[in-house]
Amino acid sequence: MKNIITQQIDGHQIITRIEGAGGLIDPEATRRRVAVEIEKTDVAKQINEQKSMMAVYARQAYQASKNHRTAKTEAEKRGFEDEYRLRHAQSKEIEKILAPLAVEYQKKFREMVTEYAVYFTPKEGEYIVEDAEAADAELKMIAATQAGRVLKKDLSEIVDNRGKVYYKKTSGEWFRFEMRKLGDTAPSGAVLDADLTDAQRLEIMEHDTKLRIAALKPAERLAERDVIIDGLAHRADAMRGKLDIQGDKDALAKARAWYDTEKGKVEAKYA
């Protein structure tokens, strides 16, 4: 027997794992059940038959011993002694027969503990099933996982895109789709984040930056713009210094031209 463990995820009963049900066996209830069932087996019947015979021999030996004490003649005493020895010897023979039967009985008992196991009531979301049913579910779980899906309690599959992000370009704008729940699927034509080209990533970054700037308050937008322009001035100054060292007579003009161009781009972006 196996224990199928499920979990409620986004309204679906999902099989999360399958494990042995040994830990759920009720030992006391199982022993009581096996004690009843094992009496129906051949080995138990043989043991009971031999024990019954031994009990008869024991009674006969006891009676012979008792009769020996009250016998009046030596002949009678010898007769009872012989009978006592016979019954005692017969009991010893039965003990020899019972020894291997006892071993077989214990082996059978252990086997029946598995066959007739009584299980505690499983926790909510757990189900005790036959090994064959569990094996079928395990194979279907593997197949579902390989296909990017998960297996439900009824053994049907559902797509699992949780955590994945897709992008789709519509009317020149990129839209982001994050898969948050089981069963979520990306719209037709969407591209998985990991499959985006460098050019697409640049477009998306520029688009996201545009949206972020548009969401800023006017004062925040101007403050951020000025910080960036100030950074451009420092870069232009560094550029001029490098060109001066290299002996470029147009160092200032080139640095200023670069600065004016980049500043214009920033001002347009934050306008």
mmCIF file of C-alpha atoms in Angstrom:
data_model
loop_
_atom_site.group_PDB
_atom_site.id
_atom_site.type_symbol
_atom_site.label_atom_id
_atom_site.label_comp_id
_atom_site.label_asym_id
_atom_site.label_seq_id
_atom_site.Cartn_x
_atom_site.Cartn_y
_atom_site.Cartn_z
ATOM 1 C CA MET A 1 0.000 0.000 0.000
ATOM 2 C CA LYS A 2 1.108 3.553 -0.687
ATOM 3 C CA ASN A 3 0.149 6.971 0.629
ATOM 4 C CA ILE A 4 -0.725 9.588 -1.994
ATOM 5 C CA ILE A 5 -0.209 13.075 -0.565
ATOM 6 C CA THR A 6 -2.034 15.997 -2.159
ATOM 7 C CA GLN A 7 -2.213 19.737 -1.633
ATOM 8 C CA GLN A 8 -4.800 22.344 -2.531
ATOM 9 C CA ILE A 9 -3.127 24.794 -4.914
ATOM 10 C CA ASP A 10 -5.108 27.520 -6.653
ATOM 11 C CA GLY A 11 -8.304 25.521 -6.262
ATOM 12 C CA HIS A 12 -6.830 22.274 -7.607
ATOM 13 C CA GLN A 13 -6.083 19.098 -5.616
ATOM 14 C CA ILE A 14 -2.492 18.408 -6.721
ATOM 15 C CA ILE A 15 -0.515 15.228 -6.021
ATOM 16 C CA THR A 16 2.744 16.413 -4.457
ATOM 17 C CA ARG A 17 4.349 13.073 -3.603
ATOM 18 C CA ILE A 18 3.759 9.350 -3.160
ATOM 19 C CA GLU A 19 5.349 7.399 -0.326
ATOM 20 C CA GLY A 20 5.070 4.106 1.495
ATOM 21 C CA ALA A 21 2.122 3.752 3.861
ATOM 22 C CA GLY A 22 4.042 1.757 6.477
ATOM 23 C CA GLY A 23 4.089 4.667 8.879
ATOM 24 C CA LEU A 24 0.286 4.746 8.886
ATOM 25 C CA ILE A 25 -0.211 1.123 9.977
ATOM 26 C CA ASP A 26 -2.075 0.650 13.281
ATOM 27 C CA PRO A 27 0.023 -2.134 14.887
ATOM 28 C CA GLU A 28 -2.495 -3.203 17.543
ATOM 29 C CA ALA A 29 -5.473 -3.351 15.193
ATOM 30 C CA THR A 30 -3.349 -5.132 12.593
ATOM 31 C CA ARG A 31 -2.198 -7.784 15.067
ATOM 32 C CA ARG A 32 -5.788 -8.422 16.153
ATOM 33 C CA ARG A 33 -6.920 -8.834 12.567
ATOM 34 C CA VAL A 34 -4.023 -11.093 11.616
ATOM 35 C CA ALA A 35 -4.607 -13.212 14.728
ATOM 36 C CA VAL A 36 -8.080 -14.001 13.391
ATOM 37 C CA GLU A 37 -7.092 -14.495 9.751
ATOM 38 C CA ILE A 38 -4.067 -16.694 10.425
ATOM 39 C CA GLU A 39 -6.260 -19.294 12.132
ATOM 40 C CA LYS A 40 -7.744 -20.008 8.699
ATOM 41 C CA THR A 41 -4.359 -21.061 7.254
ATOM 42 C CA ASP A 42 -3.101 -24.642 6.876
ATOM 43 C CA VAL A 43 -0.135 -24.098 9.180
ATOM 44 C CA ALA A 44 -2.389 -22.873 11.998
ATOM 45 C CA LYS A 45 -4.727 -25.835 11.501
ATOM 46 C CA GLN A 46 -1.775 -28.249 11.651
ATOM 47 C CA ILE A 47 -0.483 -26.634 14.834
ATOM 48 C CA ASN A 48 -3.908 -26.755 16.479
ATOM 49 C CA GLU A 49 -4.332 -30.399 15.477
ATOM 50 C CA GLN A 50 -0.944 -31.347 16.933
ATOM 51 C CA LYS A 51 -1.636 -29.373 20.120
ATOM 52 C CA SER A 52 -4.963 -31.156 20.516
ATOM 53 C CA MET A 53 -3.219 -34.505 20.225
ATOM 54 C CA MET A 54 -0.579 -33.380 22.716
ATOM 55 C CA ALA A 55 -3.324 -32.378 25.149
ATOM 56 C CA VAL A 56 -4.838 -35.867 24.835
ATOM 57 C CA TYR A 57 -1.476 -37.495 25.494
ATOM 58 C CA ALA A 58 -0.895 -35.192 28.467
ATOM 59 C CA ARG A 59 -4.233 -36.187 30.001
ATOM 60 C CA GLN A 60 -3.509 -39.853 29.377
ATOM 61 C CA ALA A 61 -0.046 -39.519 30.945
ATOM 62 C CA TYR A 62 -1.559 -37.783 33.955
ATOM 63 C CA GLN A 63 -4.166 -40.486 34.358
ATOM 64 C CA ALA A 64 -1.536 -43.210 34.040
ATOM 65 C CA SER A 65 0.532 -41.513 36.747
ATOM 66 C CA LYS A 66 -2.526 -41.227 38.960
ATOM 67 C CA ASN A 67 -3.478 -44.864 38.382
ATOM 68 C CA HIS A 68 0.089 -45.928 39.139
ATOM 69 C CA ARG A 69 -0.228 -44.485 42.624
ATOM 70 C CA THR A 70 -3.391 -46.486 43.382
ATOM 71 C CA ALA A 71 -2.402 -49.735 41.635
ATOM 72 C CA LYS A 72 -2.597 -52.799 43.897
ATOM 73 C CA THR A 73 -0.207 -55.111 42.083
ATOM 74 C CA GLU A 74 3.241 -54.781 40.583
ATOM 75 C CA ALA A 75 1.899 -55.862 37.217
ATOM 76 C CA GLU A 76 -0.664 -53.059 37.265
ATOM 77 C CA LYS A 77 2.008 -50.546 38.264
ATOM 78 C CA ARG A 78 4.296 -51.638 35.428
ATOM 79 C CA GLY A 79 1.413 -51.332 32.995
ATOM 80 C CA PHE A 80 0.686 -47.763 34.078
ATOM 81 C CA GLU A 81 4.406 -46.918 33.989
ATOM 82 C CA ASP A 82 4.649 -48.193 30.416
ATOM 83 C CA GLU A 83 1.610 -46.177 29.402
ATOM 84 C CA TYR A 84 3.021 -43.040 31.035
ATOM 85 C CA ARG A 85 6.329 -43.447 29.168
ATOM 86 C CA LEU A 86 4.469 -44.025 25.896
ATOM 87 C CA ARG A 87 2.330 -40.909 26.248
ATOM 88 C CA HIS A 88 5.366 -38.869 27.297
ATOM 89 C CA ALA A 89 7.308 -40.099 24.254
ATOM 90 C CA GLN A 90 4.364 -39.298 21.986
ATOM 91 C CA SER A 91 4.266 -35.753 23.392
ATOM 92 C CA LYS A 92 7.995 -35.348 22.675
ATOM 93 C CA GLU A 93 7.442 -36.428 19.064
ATOM 94 C CA ILE A 94 4.741 -33.808 18.689
ATOM 95 C CA GLU A 95 7.127 -31.163 20.061
ATOM 96 C CA LYS A 96 9.518 -32.063 17.233
ATOM 97 C CA ILE A 97 6.690 -31.642 14.726
ATOM 98 C CA LEU A 98 5.625 -28.314 16.251
ATOM 99 C CA ALA A 99 9.102 -26.706 16.139
ATOM 100 C CA PRO A 100 9.272 -26.181 12.328
ATOM 101 C CA LEU A 101 5.551 -25.421 12.228
ATOM 102 C CA ALA A 102 6.130 -22.604 14.734
ATOM 103 C CA VAL A 103 8.813 -21.119 12.472
ATOM 104 C CA GLU A 104 6.485 -21.350 9.486
ATOM 105 C CA TYR A 105 3.693 -19.814 11.558
ATOM 106 C CA GLN A 106 5.810 -16.776 12.487
ATOM 107 C CA LYS A 107 6.855 -16.288 8.876
ATOM 108 C CA LYS A 108 3.239 -16.470 7.758
ATOM 109 C CA PHE A 109 2.226 -14.016 10.478
ATOM 110 C CA ARG A 110 4.775 -11.444 9.261
ATOM 111 C CA GLU A 111 3.557 -11.833 5.684
ATOM 112 C CA MET A 112 -0.044 -11.357 6.744
ATOM 113 C CA VAL A 113 0.797 -8.180 8.655
ATOM 114 C CA THR A 114 1.348 -6.549 5.269
ATOM 115 C CA GLU A 115 -1.568 -8.294 3.578
ATOM 116 C CA TYR A 116 -4.085 -7.521 6.325
ATOM 117 C CA ALA A 117 -2.649 -4.228 7.568
ATOM 118 C CA VAL A 118 -5.077 -1.884 9.287
ATOM 119 C CA TYR A 119 -4.275 1.781 8.682
ATOM 120 C CA PHE A 120 -4.825 4.834 10.813
ATOM 121 C CA THR A 121 -7.160 7.393 9.272
ATOM 122 C CA PRO A 122 -4.936 9.423 6.884
ATOM 123 C CA LYS A 123 -4.529 13.150 7.345
ATOM 124 C CA GLU A 124 -6.594 15.511 5.245
ATOM 125 C CA GLY A 125 -5.370 15.393 1.667
ATOM 126 C CA GLU A 126 -3.764 11.950 2.045
ATOM 127 C CA TYR A 127 -5.102 8.745 0.496
ATOM 128 C CA ILE A 128 -4.110 5.104 1.028
ATOM 129 C CA VAL A 129 -4.108 3.206 -2.282
ATOM 130 C CA GLU A 130 -2.981 -0.128 -3.678
ATOM 131 C CA ASP A 131 0.592 -0.386 -4.983
ATOM 132 C CA ALA A 132 -0.592 -0.763 -8.590
ATOM 133 C CA GLU A 133 -2.649 2.422 -8.404
ATOM 134 C CA ALA A 134 0.275 4.296 -6.846
ATOM 135 C CA ALA A 135 2.671 3.023 -9.534
ATOM 136 C CA ASP A 136 0.320 4.280 -12.249
ATOM 137 C CA ALA A 137 0.108 7.681 -10.565
ATOM 138 C CA GLU A 138 3.922 7.868 -10.247
ATOM 139 C CA LEU A 139 4.382 7.254 -13.974
ATOM 140 C CA LYS A 140 1.820 9.921 -14.800
ATOM 141 C CA MET A 141 3.510 12.373 -12.400
ATOM 142 C CA ILE A 142 6.827 11.879 -14.195
ATOM 143 C CA ALA A 143 5.221 12.399 -17.602
ATOM 144 C CA ALA A 144 3.390 15.508 -16.400
ATOM 145 C CA THR A 145 6.550 17.028 -14.906
ATOM 146 C CA GLN A 146 8.485 16.461 -18.118
ATOM 147 C CA ALA A 147 5.733 18.303 -19.993
ATOM 148 C CA GLY A 148 5.761 21.266 -17.590
ATOM 149 C CA ARG A 149 2.531 20.179 -15.960
ATOM 150 C CA VAL A 150 1.386 18.770 -12.607
ATOM 151 C CA LEU A 151 -0.901 15.853 -11.790
ATOM 152 C CA LYS A 152 -4.243 16.313 -10.069
ATOM 153 C CA LYS A 153 -5.849 13.834 -7.669
ATOM 154 C CA ASP A 154 -8.128 12.566 -10.452
ATOM 155 C CA LEU A 155 -4.928 11.905 -12.507
ATOM 156 C CA SER A 156 -5.693 14.665 -15.001
ATOM 157 C CA GLU A 157 -2.954 17.193 -15.804
ATOM 158 C CA ILE A 158 -2.834 20.962 -15.547
ATOM 159 C CA VAL A 159 -0.174 23.284 -16.939
ATOM 160 C CA ASP A 160 2.231 24.775 -14.400
ATOM 161 C CA ASN A 161 3.795 28.012 -15.643
ATOM 162 C CA ARG A 162 4.037 29.597 -12.186
ATOM 163 C CA GLY A 163 6.978 31.988 -11.915
ATOM 164 C CA LYS A 164 7.437 32.321 -15.663
ATOM 165 C CA VAL A 165 7.294 35.741 -17.332
ATOM 166 C CA TYR A 166 6.278 36.364 -20.938
ATOM 167 C CA TYR A 167 6.349 39.484 -23.092
ATOM 168 C CA LYS A 168 4.208 40.381 -26.075
ATOM 169 C CA LYS A 169 4.510 43.360 -28.393
ATOM 170 C CA THR A 170 1.194 44.906 -29.372
ATOM 171 C CA SER A 171 0.811 48.111 -31.384
ATOM 172 C CA GLY A 172 4.486 48.909 -30.859
ATOM 173 C CA GLU A 173 4.393 48.446 -27.068
ATOM 174 C CA TRP A 174 5.657 45.565 -24.963
ATOM 175 C CA PHE A 175 3.356 44.053 -22.344
ATOM 176 C CA ARG A 176 4.485 41.826 -19.484
ATOM 177 C CA PHE A 177 2.578 38.710 -18.407
ATOM 178 C CA GLU A 178 3.576 36.951 -15.185
ATOM 179 C CA MET A 179 2.208 33.455 -14.593
ATOM 180 C CA ARG A 180 1.028 33.370 -10.979
ATOM 181 C CA LYS A 181 -1.403 30.442 -10.774
ATOM 182 C CA LEU A 182 -1.713 26.877 -11.965
ATOM 183 C CA GLY A 183 -3.357 26.857 -15.360
ATOM 184 C CA ASP A 184 -2.122 30.350 -16.315
ATOM 185 C CA THR A 185 -1.031 30.480 -19.955
ATOM 186 C CA ALA A 186 0.634 33.216 -21.987
ATOM 187 C CA PRO A 187 -1.266 34.908 -24.814
ATOM 188 C CA SER A 188 -0.618 33.730 -28.336
ATOM 189 C CA GLY A 189 2.610 35.126 -29.743
ATOM 190 C CA ALA A 190 4.124 35.981 -26.355
ATOM 191 C CA VAL A 191 7.842 35.337 -25.822
ATOM 192 C CA LEU A 192 9.272 33.691 -22.700
ATOM 193 C CA ASP A 193 11.618 36.027 -20.822
ATOM 194 C CA ALA A 194 14.540 33.620 -21.263
ATOM 195 C CA ASP A 195 13.988 33.535 -25.039
ATOM 196 C CA LEU A 196 14.073 37.305 -25.653
ATOM 197 C CA THR A 197 16.758 38.624 -28.011
ATOM 198 C CA ASP A 198 19.115 41.413 -26.928
ATOM 199 C CA ALA A 199 17.258 43.821 -29.201
ATOM 200 C CA GLN A 200 13.928 42.880 -27.663
ATOM 201 C CA ARG A 201 15.317 43.276 -24.151
ATOM 202 C CA LEU A 202 16.557 46.769 -25.033
ATOM 203 C CA GLU A 203 13.143 47.711 -26.403
ATOM 204 C CA ILE A 204 11.440 46.419 -23.273
ATOM 205 C CA MET A 205 13.880 48.260 -21.014
ATOM 206 C CA GLU A 206 13.290 51.516 -22.882
ATOM 207 C CA HIS A 207 9.543 50.962 -22.769
ATOM 208 C CA ASP A 208 9.611 50.238 -19.032
ATOM 209 C CA THR A 209 11.770 53.306 -18.418
ATOM 210 C CA LYS A 210 9.304 55.431 -20.348
ATOM 211 C CA LEU A 211 6.417 54.150 -18.253
ATOM 212 C CA ARG A 212 8.350 54.639 -15.015
ATOM 213 C CA ILE A 213 9.229 58.243 -15.870
ATOM 214 C CA ALA A 214 5.649 58.967 -16.875
ATOM 215 C CA ALA A 215 4.496 57.775 -13.445
ATOM 216 C CA LEU A 216 6.811 60.206 -11.610
ATOM 217 C CA LYS A 217 5.539 63.427 -10.118
ATOM 218 C CA PRO A 218 6.799 66.562 -11.966
ATOM 219 C CA ALA A 219 9.236 67.471 -9.194
ATOM 220 C CA GLU A 220 10.564 63.910 -9.037
ATOM 221 C CA ARG A 221 10.981 63.812 -12.799
ATOM 222 C CA LEU A 222 12.973 67.071 -12.865
ATOM 223 C CA ALA A 223 15.174 65.998 -9.946
ATOM 224 C CA GLU A 224 16.000 62.694 -11.605
ATOM 225 C CA ARG A 225 16.676 64.435 -14.936
ATOM 226 C CA ASP A 226 19.081 66.894 -13.322
ATOM 227 C CA VAL A 227 21.014 64.098 -11.603
ATOM 228 C CA ILE A 228 21.491 62.325 -14.937
ATOM 229 C CA ILE A 229 22.519 65.542 -16.730
ATOM 230 C CA ASP A 230 25.008 66.275 -13.962
ATOM 231 C CA GLY A 231 26.461 62.825 -14.498
ATOM 232 C CA LEU A 232 26.797 63.572 -18.219
ATOM 233 C CA ALA A 233 28.768 66.730 -17.408
ATOM 234 C CA HIS A 234 31.244 64.703 -15.342
ATOM 235 C CA ARG A 235 31.644 62.201 -18.169
ATOM 236 C CA ALA A 236 32.155 65.023 -20.696
ATOM 237 C CA ASP A 237 34.794 66.568 -18.464
ATOM 238 C CA ALA A 238 36.603 63.231 -18.242
ATOM 239 C CA MET A 239 36.387 62.883 -22.024
ATOM 240 C CA ARG A 240 37.918 66.336 -22.544
ATOM 241 C CA GLY A 241 40.767 65.558 -20.149
ATOM 242 C CA LYS A 242 41.601 62.354 -21.982
ATOM 243 C CA LEU A 243 41.541 64.089 -25.379
ATOM 244 C CA ASP A 244 43.757 66.917 -24.040
ATOM 245 C CA ILE A 245 46.337 64.417 -22.847
ATOM 246 C CA GLN A 246 46.237 62.788 -26.249
ATOM 247 C CA GLY A 247 46.988 66.203 -27.826
ATOM 248 C CA ASP A 248 43.615 66.708 -29.497
ATOM 249 C CA LYS A 249 43.207 70.457 -30.141
ATOM 250 C CA ASP A 250 39.430 70.030 -30.464
ATOM 251 C CA ALA A 251 39.079 68.315 -27.109
ATOM 252 C CA LEU A 252 36.700 70.909 -25.654
ATOM 253 C CA ALA A 253 34.558 71.087 -28.788
ATOM 254 C CA LYS A 254 34.222 67.310 -29.019
ATOM 255 C CA ALA A 255 33.388 66.934 -25.327
ATOM 256 C CA ARG A 256 30.841 69.748 -25.533
ATOM 257 C CA ALA A 257 29.245 68.296 -28.677
ATOM 258 C CA TRP A 258 28.868 64.894 -27.017
ATOM 259 C CA TYR A 259 27.452 66.487 -23.879
ATOM 260 C CA ASP A 260 24.919 68.598 -25.810
ATOM 261 C CA THR A 261 23.733 65.559 -27.781
ATOM 262 C CA GLU A 262 23.276 63.322 -24.738
ATOM 263 C CA LYS A 263 21.715 66.141 -22.725
ATOM 264 C CA GLY A 264 19.167 66.656 -25.488
ATOM 265 C CA LYS A 265 18.225 62.958 -25.364
ATOM 266 C CA VAL A 266 17.734 63.084 -21.602
ATOM 267 C CA GLU A 267 15.662 66.263 -21.749
ATOM 268 C CA ALA A 268 13.472 64.715 -24.437
ATOM 269 C CA LYS A 269 13.028 61.559 -22.353
ATOM 270 C CA TYR A 270 11.998 63.535 -19.255
ATOM 271 C CA ALA A 271 9.941 66.207 -21.054
#
